[in-house]
Coordinates of C-alpha atoms in Angstrom, one line a residue:
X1 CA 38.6 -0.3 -46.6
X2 CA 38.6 -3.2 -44.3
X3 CA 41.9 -4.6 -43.7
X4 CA 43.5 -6.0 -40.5
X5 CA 46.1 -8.3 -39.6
X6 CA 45.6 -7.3 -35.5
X7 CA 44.1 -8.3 -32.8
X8 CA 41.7 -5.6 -31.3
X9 CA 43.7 -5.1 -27.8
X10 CA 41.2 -5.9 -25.3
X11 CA 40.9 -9.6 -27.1
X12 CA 44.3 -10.1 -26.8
X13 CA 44.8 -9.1 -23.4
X14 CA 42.5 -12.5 -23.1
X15 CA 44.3 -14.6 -25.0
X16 CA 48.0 -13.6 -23.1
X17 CA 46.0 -14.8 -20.3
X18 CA 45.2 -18.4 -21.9
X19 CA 48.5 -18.8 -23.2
X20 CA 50.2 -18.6 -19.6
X21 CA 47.0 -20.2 -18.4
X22 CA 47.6 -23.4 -20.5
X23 CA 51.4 -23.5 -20.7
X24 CA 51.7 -23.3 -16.3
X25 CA 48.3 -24.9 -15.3
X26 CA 46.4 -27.0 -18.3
X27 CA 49.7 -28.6 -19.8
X28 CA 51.1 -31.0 -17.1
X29 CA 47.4 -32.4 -16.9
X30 CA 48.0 -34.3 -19.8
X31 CA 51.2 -35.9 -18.1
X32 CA 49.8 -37.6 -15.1
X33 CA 48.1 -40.2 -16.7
X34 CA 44.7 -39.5 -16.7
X35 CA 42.1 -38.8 -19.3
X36 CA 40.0 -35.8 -19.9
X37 CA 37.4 -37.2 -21.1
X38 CA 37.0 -39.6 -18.5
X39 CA 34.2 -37.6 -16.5
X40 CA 33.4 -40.5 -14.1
X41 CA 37.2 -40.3 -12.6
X42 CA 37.3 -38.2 -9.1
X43 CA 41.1 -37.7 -9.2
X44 CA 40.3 -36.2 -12.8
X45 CA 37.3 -34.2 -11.8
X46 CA 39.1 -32.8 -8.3
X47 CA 42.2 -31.4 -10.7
X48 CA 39.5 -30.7 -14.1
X49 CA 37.1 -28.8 -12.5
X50 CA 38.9 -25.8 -10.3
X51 CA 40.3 -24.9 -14.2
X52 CA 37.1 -24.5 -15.4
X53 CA 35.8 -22.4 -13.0
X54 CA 38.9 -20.4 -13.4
X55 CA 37.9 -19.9 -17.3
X56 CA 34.5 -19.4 -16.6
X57 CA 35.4 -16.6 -14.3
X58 CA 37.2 -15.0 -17.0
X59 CA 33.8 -15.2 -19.7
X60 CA 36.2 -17.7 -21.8
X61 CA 33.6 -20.9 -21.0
X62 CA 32.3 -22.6 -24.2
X63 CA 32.6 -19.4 -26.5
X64 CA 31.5 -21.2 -29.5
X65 CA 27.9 -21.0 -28.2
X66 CA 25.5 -18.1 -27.8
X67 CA 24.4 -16.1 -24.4
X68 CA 21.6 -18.3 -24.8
X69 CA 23.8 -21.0 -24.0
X70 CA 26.3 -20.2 -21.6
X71 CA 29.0 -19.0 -24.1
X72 CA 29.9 -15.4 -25.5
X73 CA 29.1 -16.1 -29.4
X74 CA 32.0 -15.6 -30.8
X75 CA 33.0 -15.4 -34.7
X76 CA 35.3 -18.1 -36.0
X77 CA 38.3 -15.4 -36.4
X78 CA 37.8 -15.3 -32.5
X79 CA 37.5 -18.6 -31.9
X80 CA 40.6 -19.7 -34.6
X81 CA 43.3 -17.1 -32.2
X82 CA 41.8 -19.3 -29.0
X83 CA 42.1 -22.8 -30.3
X84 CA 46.2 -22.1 -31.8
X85 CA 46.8 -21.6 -28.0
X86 CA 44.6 -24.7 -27.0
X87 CA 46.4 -26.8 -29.6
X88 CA 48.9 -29.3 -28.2
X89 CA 47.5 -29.5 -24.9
X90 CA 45.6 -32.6 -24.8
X91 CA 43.1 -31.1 -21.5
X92 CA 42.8 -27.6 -22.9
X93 CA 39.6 -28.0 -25.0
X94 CA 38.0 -29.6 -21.8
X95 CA 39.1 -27.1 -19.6
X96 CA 37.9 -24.5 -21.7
X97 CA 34.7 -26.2 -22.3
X98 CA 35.0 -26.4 -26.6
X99 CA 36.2 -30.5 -26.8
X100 CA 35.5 -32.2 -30.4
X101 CA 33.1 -34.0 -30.5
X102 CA 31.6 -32.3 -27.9
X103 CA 31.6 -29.2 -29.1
X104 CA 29.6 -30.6 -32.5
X105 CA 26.9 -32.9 -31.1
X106 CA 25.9 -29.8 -28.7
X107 CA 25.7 -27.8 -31.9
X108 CA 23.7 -30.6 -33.5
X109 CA 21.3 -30.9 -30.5
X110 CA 21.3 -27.1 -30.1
X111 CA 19.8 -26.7 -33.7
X112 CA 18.0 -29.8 -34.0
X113 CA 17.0 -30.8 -30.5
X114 CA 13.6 -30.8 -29.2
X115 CA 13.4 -29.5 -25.5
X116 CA 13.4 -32.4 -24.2
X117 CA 16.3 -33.7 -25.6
X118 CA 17.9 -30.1 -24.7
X119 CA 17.1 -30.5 -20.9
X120 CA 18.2 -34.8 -21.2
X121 CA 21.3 -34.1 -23.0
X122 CA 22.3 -30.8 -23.9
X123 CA 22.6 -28.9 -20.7
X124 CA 24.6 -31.8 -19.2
X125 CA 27.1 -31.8 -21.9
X126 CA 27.8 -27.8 -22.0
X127 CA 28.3 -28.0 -18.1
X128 CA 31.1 -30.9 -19.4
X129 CA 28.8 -33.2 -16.0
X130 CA 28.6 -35.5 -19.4
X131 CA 30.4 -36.4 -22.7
X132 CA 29.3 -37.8 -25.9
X133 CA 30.4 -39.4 -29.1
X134 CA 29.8 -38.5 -32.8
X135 CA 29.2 -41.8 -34.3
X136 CA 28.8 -42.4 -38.1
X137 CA 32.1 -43.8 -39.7
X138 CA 31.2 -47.7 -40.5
X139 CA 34.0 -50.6 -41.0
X140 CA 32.8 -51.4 -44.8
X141 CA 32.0 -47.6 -45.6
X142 CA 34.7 -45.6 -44.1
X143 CA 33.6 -41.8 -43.6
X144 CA 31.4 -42.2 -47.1
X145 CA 27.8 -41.9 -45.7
X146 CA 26.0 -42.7 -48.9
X147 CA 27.9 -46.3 -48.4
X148 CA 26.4 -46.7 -44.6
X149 CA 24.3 -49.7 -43.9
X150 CA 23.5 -49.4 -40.3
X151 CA 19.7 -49.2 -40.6
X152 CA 16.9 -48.0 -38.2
X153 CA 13.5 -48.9 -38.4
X154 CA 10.3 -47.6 -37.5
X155 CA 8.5 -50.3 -35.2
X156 CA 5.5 -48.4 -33.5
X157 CA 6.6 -45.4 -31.1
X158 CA 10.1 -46.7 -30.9
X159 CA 13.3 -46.8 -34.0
X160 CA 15.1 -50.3 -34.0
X161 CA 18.7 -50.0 -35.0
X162 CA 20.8 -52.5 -35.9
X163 CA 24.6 -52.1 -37.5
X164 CA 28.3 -51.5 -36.7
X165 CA 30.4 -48.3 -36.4
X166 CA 33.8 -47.9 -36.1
X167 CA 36.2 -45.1 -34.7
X168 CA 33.3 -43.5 -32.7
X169 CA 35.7 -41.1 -30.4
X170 CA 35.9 -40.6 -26.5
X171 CA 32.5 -43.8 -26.9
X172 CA 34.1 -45.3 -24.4
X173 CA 33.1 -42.5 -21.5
X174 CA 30.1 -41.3 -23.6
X175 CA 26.7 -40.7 -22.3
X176 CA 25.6 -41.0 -25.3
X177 CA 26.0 -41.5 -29.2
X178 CA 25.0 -39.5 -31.8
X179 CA 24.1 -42.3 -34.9
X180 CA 23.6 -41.7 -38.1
X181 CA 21.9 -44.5 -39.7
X182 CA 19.6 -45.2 -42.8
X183 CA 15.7 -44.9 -42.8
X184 CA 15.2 -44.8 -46.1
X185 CA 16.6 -47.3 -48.7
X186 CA 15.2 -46.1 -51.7
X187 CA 15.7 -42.5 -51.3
X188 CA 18.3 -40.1 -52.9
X189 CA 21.5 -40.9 -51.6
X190 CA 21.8 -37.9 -49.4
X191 CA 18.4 -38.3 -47.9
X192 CA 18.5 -42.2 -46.7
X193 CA 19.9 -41.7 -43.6
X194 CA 18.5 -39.7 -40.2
X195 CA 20.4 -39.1 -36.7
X196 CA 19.5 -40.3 -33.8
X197 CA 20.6 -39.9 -29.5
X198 CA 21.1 -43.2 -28.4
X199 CA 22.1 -43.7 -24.4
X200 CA 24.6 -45.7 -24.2
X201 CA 23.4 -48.0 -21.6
X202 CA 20.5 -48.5 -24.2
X203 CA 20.1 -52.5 -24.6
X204 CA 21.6 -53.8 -27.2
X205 CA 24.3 -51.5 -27.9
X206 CA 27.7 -52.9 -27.5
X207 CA 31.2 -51.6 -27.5
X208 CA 33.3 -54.4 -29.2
X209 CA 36.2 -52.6 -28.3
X210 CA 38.3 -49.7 -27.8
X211 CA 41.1 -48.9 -30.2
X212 CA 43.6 -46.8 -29.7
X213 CA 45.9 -44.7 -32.1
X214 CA 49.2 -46.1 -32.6
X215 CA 51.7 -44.9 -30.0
X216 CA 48.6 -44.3 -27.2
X217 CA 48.5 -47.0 -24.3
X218 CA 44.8 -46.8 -24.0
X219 CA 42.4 -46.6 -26.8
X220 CA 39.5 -44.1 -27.0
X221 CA 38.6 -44.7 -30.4
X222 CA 35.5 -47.3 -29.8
X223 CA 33.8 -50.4 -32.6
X224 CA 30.3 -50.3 -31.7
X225 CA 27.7 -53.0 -32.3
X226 CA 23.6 -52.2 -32.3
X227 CA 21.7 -55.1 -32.1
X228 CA 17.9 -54.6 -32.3
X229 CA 18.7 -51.1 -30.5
X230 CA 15.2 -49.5 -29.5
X231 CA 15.2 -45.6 -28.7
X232 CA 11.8 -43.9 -28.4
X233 CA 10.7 -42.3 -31.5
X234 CA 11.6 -38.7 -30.3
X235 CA 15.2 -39.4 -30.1
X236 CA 15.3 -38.6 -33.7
X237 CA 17.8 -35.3 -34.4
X238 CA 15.9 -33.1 -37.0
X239 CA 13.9 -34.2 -39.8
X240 CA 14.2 -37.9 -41.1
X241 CA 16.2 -38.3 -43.8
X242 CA 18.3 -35.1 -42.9
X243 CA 21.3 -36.9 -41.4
X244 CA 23.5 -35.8 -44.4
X245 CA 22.7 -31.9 -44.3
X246 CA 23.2 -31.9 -40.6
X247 CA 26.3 -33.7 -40.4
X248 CA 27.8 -30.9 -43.0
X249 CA 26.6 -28.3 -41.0
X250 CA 28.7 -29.8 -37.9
X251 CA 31.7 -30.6 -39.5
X252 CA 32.4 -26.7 -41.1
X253 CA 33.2 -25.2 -38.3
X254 CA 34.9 -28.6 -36.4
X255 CA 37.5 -28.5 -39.2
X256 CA 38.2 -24.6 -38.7
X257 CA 39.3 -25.4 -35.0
X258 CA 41.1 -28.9 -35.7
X259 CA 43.1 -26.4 -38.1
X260 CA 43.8 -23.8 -35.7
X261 CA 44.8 -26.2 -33.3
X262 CA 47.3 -27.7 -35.7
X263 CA 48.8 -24.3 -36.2
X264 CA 49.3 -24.2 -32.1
X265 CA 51.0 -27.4 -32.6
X266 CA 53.0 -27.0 -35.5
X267 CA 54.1 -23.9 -33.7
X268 CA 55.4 -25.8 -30.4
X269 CA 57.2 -28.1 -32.7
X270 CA 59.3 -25.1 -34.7
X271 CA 60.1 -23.8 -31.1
X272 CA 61.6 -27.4 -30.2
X273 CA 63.4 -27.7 -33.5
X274 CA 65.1 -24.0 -32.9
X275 CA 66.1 -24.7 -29.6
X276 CA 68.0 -28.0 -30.4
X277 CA 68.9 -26.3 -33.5
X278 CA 70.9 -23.4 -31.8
X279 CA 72.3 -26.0 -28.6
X280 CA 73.0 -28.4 -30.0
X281 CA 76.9 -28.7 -30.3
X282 CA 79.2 -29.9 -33.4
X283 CA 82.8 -29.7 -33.8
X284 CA 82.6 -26.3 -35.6
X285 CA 79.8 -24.5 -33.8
X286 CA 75.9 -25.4 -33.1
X287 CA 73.4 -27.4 -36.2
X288 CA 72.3 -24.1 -36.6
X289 CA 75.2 -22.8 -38.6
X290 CA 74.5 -25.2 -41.6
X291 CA 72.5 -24.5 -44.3
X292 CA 70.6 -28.2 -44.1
X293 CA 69.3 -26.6 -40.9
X294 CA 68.8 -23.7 -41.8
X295 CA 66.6 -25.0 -44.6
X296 CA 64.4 -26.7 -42.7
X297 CA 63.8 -24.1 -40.4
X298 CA 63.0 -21.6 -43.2
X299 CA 60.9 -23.6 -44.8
X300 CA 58.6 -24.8 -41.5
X301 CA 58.3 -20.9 -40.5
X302 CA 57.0 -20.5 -44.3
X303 CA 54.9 -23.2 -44.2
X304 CA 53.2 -22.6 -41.0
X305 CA 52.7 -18.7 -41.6
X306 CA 50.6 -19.7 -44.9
X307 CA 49.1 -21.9 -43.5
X308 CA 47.8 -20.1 -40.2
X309 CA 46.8 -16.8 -43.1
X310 CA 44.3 -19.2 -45.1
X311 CA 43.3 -20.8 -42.2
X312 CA 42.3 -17.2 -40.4
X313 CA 41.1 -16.0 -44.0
X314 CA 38.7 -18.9 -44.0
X315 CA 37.4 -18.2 -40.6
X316 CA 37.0 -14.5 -41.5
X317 CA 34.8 -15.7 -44.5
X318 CA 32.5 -17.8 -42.6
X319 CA 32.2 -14.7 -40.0
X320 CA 31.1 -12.7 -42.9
X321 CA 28.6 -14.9 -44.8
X322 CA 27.2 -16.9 -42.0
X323 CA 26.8 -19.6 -44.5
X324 CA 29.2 -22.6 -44.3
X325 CA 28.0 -23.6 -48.0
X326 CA 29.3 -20.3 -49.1
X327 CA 33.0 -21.3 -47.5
X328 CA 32.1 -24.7 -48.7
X329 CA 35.9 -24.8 -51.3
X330 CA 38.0 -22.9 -48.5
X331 CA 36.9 -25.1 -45.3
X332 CA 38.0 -28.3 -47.6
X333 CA 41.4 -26.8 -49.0
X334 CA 42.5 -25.7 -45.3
X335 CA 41.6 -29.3 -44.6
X336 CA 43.5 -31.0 -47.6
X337 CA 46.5 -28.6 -46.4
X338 CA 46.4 -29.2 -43.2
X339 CA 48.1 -32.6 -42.7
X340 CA 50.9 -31.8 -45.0
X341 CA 52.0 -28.9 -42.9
X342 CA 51.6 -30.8 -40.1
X343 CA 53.3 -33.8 -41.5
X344 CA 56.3 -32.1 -42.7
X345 CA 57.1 -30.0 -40.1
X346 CA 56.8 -32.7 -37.0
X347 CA 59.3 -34.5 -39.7
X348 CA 61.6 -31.8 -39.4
X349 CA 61.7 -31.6 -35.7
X350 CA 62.2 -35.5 -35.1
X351 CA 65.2 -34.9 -37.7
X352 CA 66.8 -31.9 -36.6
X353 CA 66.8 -33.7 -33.0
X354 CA 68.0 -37.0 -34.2
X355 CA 67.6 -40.1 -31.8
X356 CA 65.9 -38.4 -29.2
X357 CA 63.4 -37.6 -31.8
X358 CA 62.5 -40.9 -32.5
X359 CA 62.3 -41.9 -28.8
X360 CA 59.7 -42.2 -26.3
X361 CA 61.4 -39.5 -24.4
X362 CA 60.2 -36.6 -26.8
X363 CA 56.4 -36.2 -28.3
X364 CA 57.2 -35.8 -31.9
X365 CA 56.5 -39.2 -33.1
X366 CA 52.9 -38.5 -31.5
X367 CA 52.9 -35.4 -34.2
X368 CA 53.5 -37.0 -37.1
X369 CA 50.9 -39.9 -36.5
X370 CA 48.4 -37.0 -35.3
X371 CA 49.2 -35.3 -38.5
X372 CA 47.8 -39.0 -40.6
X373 CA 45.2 -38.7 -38.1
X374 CA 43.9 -35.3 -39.5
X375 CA 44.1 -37.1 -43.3
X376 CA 41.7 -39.0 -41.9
X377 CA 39.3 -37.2 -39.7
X378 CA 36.3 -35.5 -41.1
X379 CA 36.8 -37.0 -44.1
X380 CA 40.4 -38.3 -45.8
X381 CA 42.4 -35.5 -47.9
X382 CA 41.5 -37.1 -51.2
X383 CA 38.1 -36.6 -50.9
X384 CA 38.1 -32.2 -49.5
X385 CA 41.0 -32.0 -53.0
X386 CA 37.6 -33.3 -54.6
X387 CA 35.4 -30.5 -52.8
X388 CA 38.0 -28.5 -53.7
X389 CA 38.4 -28.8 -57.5
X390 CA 34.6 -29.3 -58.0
X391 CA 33.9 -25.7 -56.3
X392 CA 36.7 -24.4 -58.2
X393 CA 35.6 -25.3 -61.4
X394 CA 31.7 -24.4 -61.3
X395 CA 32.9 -20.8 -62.7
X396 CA 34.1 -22.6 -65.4
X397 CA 31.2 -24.8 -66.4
X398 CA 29.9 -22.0 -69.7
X399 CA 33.5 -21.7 -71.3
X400 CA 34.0 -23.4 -74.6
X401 CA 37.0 -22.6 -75.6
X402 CA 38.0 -23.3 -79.2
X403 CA 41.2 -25.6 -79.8
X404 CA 43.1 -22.2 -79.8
X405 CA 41.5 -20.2 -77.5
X406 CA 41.4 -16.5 -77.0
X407 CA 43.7 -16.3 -74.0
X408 CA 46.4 -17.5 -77.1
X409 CA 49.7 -15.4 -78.0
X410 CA 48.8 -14.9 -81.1
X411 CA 44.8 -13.9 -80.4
X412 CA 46.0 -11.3 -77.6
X413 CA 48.5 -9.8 -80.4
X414 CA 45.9 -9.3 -83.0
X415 CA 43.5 -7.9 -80.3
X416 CA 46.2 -5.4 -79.5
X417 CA 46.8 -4.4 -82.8
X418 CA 42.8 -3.8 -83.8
X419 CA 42.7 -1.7 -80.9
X420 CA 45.6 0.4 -81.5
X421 CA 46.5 0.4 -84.7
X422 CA 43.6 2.5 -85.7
X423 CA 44.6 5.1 -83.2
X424 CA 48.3 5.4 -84.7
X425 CA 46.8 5.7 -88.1
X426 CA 44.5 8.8 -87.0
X427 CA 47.9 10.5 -85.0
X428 CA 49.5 9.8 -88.9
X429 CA 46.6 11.3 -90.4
X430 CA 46.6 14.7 -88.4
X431 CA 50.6 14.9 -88.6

């Protein structure tokens, strides 16, 4: 019987070495004002790029791919334990060459690429020499792609796109987009629409703006315009009309990590809210000694230890099927769940540290607008409960259940007695 809650030991000795990897080297990056993304900045690339080599001396380089591909292959279990410790440092994904949305589009082009586009785009992306952004949300249709409008068109050897997305991440530094857009009006819903790589520096396409997150001084999240946007024909991702299927495929595994790394933050913040917890002074001892405190504390340790078991669970359940559809209920319940934990515990630690906690001085604001950000991403929270239920009840599609069913007090009694009744009357008989 197969079941483990450790880490095989020569796995871990590789992730002791990330964790004081990222805490003494990757961390401060994020404090010296510069972005990772931003590929095109020497200062960036002089501190960026030393790191990487580091991680790529230790085999820990883009692990989510195959050999064939630079990386070592690994399972989602694997890659869950890695991304906790990448969580909550802003260049740790970079560094360690697995950045959303990256790490996606590479998949996408991986899968669905021809070798052209393989040798154009995807080599330069996996060497991080390029990024790219994942862009499909629309103003007017949110992340609902059987709303979309942004249409491409078929005129000779070239597609013509014209539309407007919104929130297309890291766009601003991107080499290229990854568009989804519809081809086919009058098709099911879930086959109108086809991807396509568009260069940025394509005519035509135009980056309105750049918004940023509340709280971040410079936006990355970019409101781009196509205007008659011509991309050669084989700049089409997959089949046409399979925009939908592929987009599903890229997401499963995207909303594993984004839940790991929640865990690694969620886990940062309970460290911050017991060590102001047990300094910080009152009349009669330290916060710590009252049960409000206490409370909170219990409950966040609860909370993320759940949390970080169905999140692990899930990725042990994709390792074993190899099928995301399979997973399809679990990948959407650890997404609903995740922003809740997330919420409640970065609420917790801006509490328990009072003013501070509220300031400018301490991150934990930035938590709890990350956590809304992540009932956003991939798809709001309402919409994986949806999944969720829908998945859940397919088991349940044959039962017709009378107005008192059979699960009933009264039903389960007389069941009981039929089936042992008899057997007391035979034991009377023989006596």
């Amino acid at each position: 019987m197969a079941w483990d809650f450790e880490t095989d030991p020569e796995f871990q000795e590789k992730l002791d070495w990330m964790d004081g990897f990222v805490r003494e080297k990757v961390e401060p990056l994020g404090l010296l004002g510069i972005h990772p993304y931003d590929v095109k900045n020497p200062r960036r690339n002089k501190l960026v790029r030393p790191l990487q080599e580091e991680v790529k001396a230790r085999g820990l380089w883009a692990c989510h791919l195959g050999p064939e591909l630079g990386g070592q292959g690994y399972g989602q279990v694997k890659l869950g334990l890695m991304n906790e410790i990448l969580g909550g440092a802003s260049f740790a994904p970079i560094v360690f060459g697995c950045q959303a949305p990256d790490t996606g589009n590479a998949e996408i082009i991986a899968h669905y690429g021809t070798p052209e586009q393989k040798t154009r785009y995807l080599q330069p992306l996996l060497e991080n020499e390029i990024v790219s952004a994942f862009s499909m949300t629309e103003p007017q249709g949110g992340s609902d792609p059987t709303n979309f409008i942004t249409k491409a068109e078929l005129d000779g050897n070239h597609w013509k796109i014209n539309g407007e997305k919104w929130f297309s991440t890291n766009g601003r530094w991107a080499e290229f987009l990854i568009v989804m857009a519809v081809t086919d009006p009058d098709a099911p819903r879930h086959e109108r629409m086809s991807m396509f790589i568009v260069p940025v520096d394509t005519p035509g396409v135009e980056i309105v703006r750049n918004v940023g997150v509340y709280g971040q001084e410079d936006g990355s999240e970019s409101y781009v315009r196509h205007t008659d946007v011509r991309v050669p024909a084989d700049h089409l991702l997959g089949e046409q009309g399979g925009a939908f299927a592929i987009s599903q495929t890229r997401l499963g595994g995207g909303r594993v990590h984004h839940a790991m790394r929640t865990v690694g933050n969620c886990r940062r913040l309970l460290d911050a809210m017991s060590r102001r917890a047990v300094s910080r002074k009152t009349r009669t001892g330290t916060i710590a000694d009252y049960q409000a405190v206490q409370m909170q504390i219990a409950d966040s340790y609860i909370e993320l230890e759940q949390f970080k078991l169905f999140v692990l669970k899930t990725a042990w359940m994709i390792d074993k099927y190899q099928d995301y559809r399979k997973v399809r209920k679990d990948i959407a319940a650890i997404k609903a769940l995740m922003p809740k934990v997330y919420h409640d515990i970065a609420h917790r630690c801006i509490h328990i540290h009072g003013s501070l906690g509220v300031s400018n001085e301490m991150p934990f604001v930035g938590s709890l607008i990350g956590s809304m950000v992540m009932g956003i991403a991939d798809g709001p929270t309402e919409v994986h409960k949806v999944t969720v239920a829908k998945q859940h009840l397919r088991k349940y599609r044959d039962v017709a259940d009378p107005m008192f069913p059979d699960y009933s007090l009264i039903e389960r009694r007389a069941r009981a007695r039929d089936m042992y009744d008899p057997l007391e009357e035979l034991v009377e008989a023989a006596e």
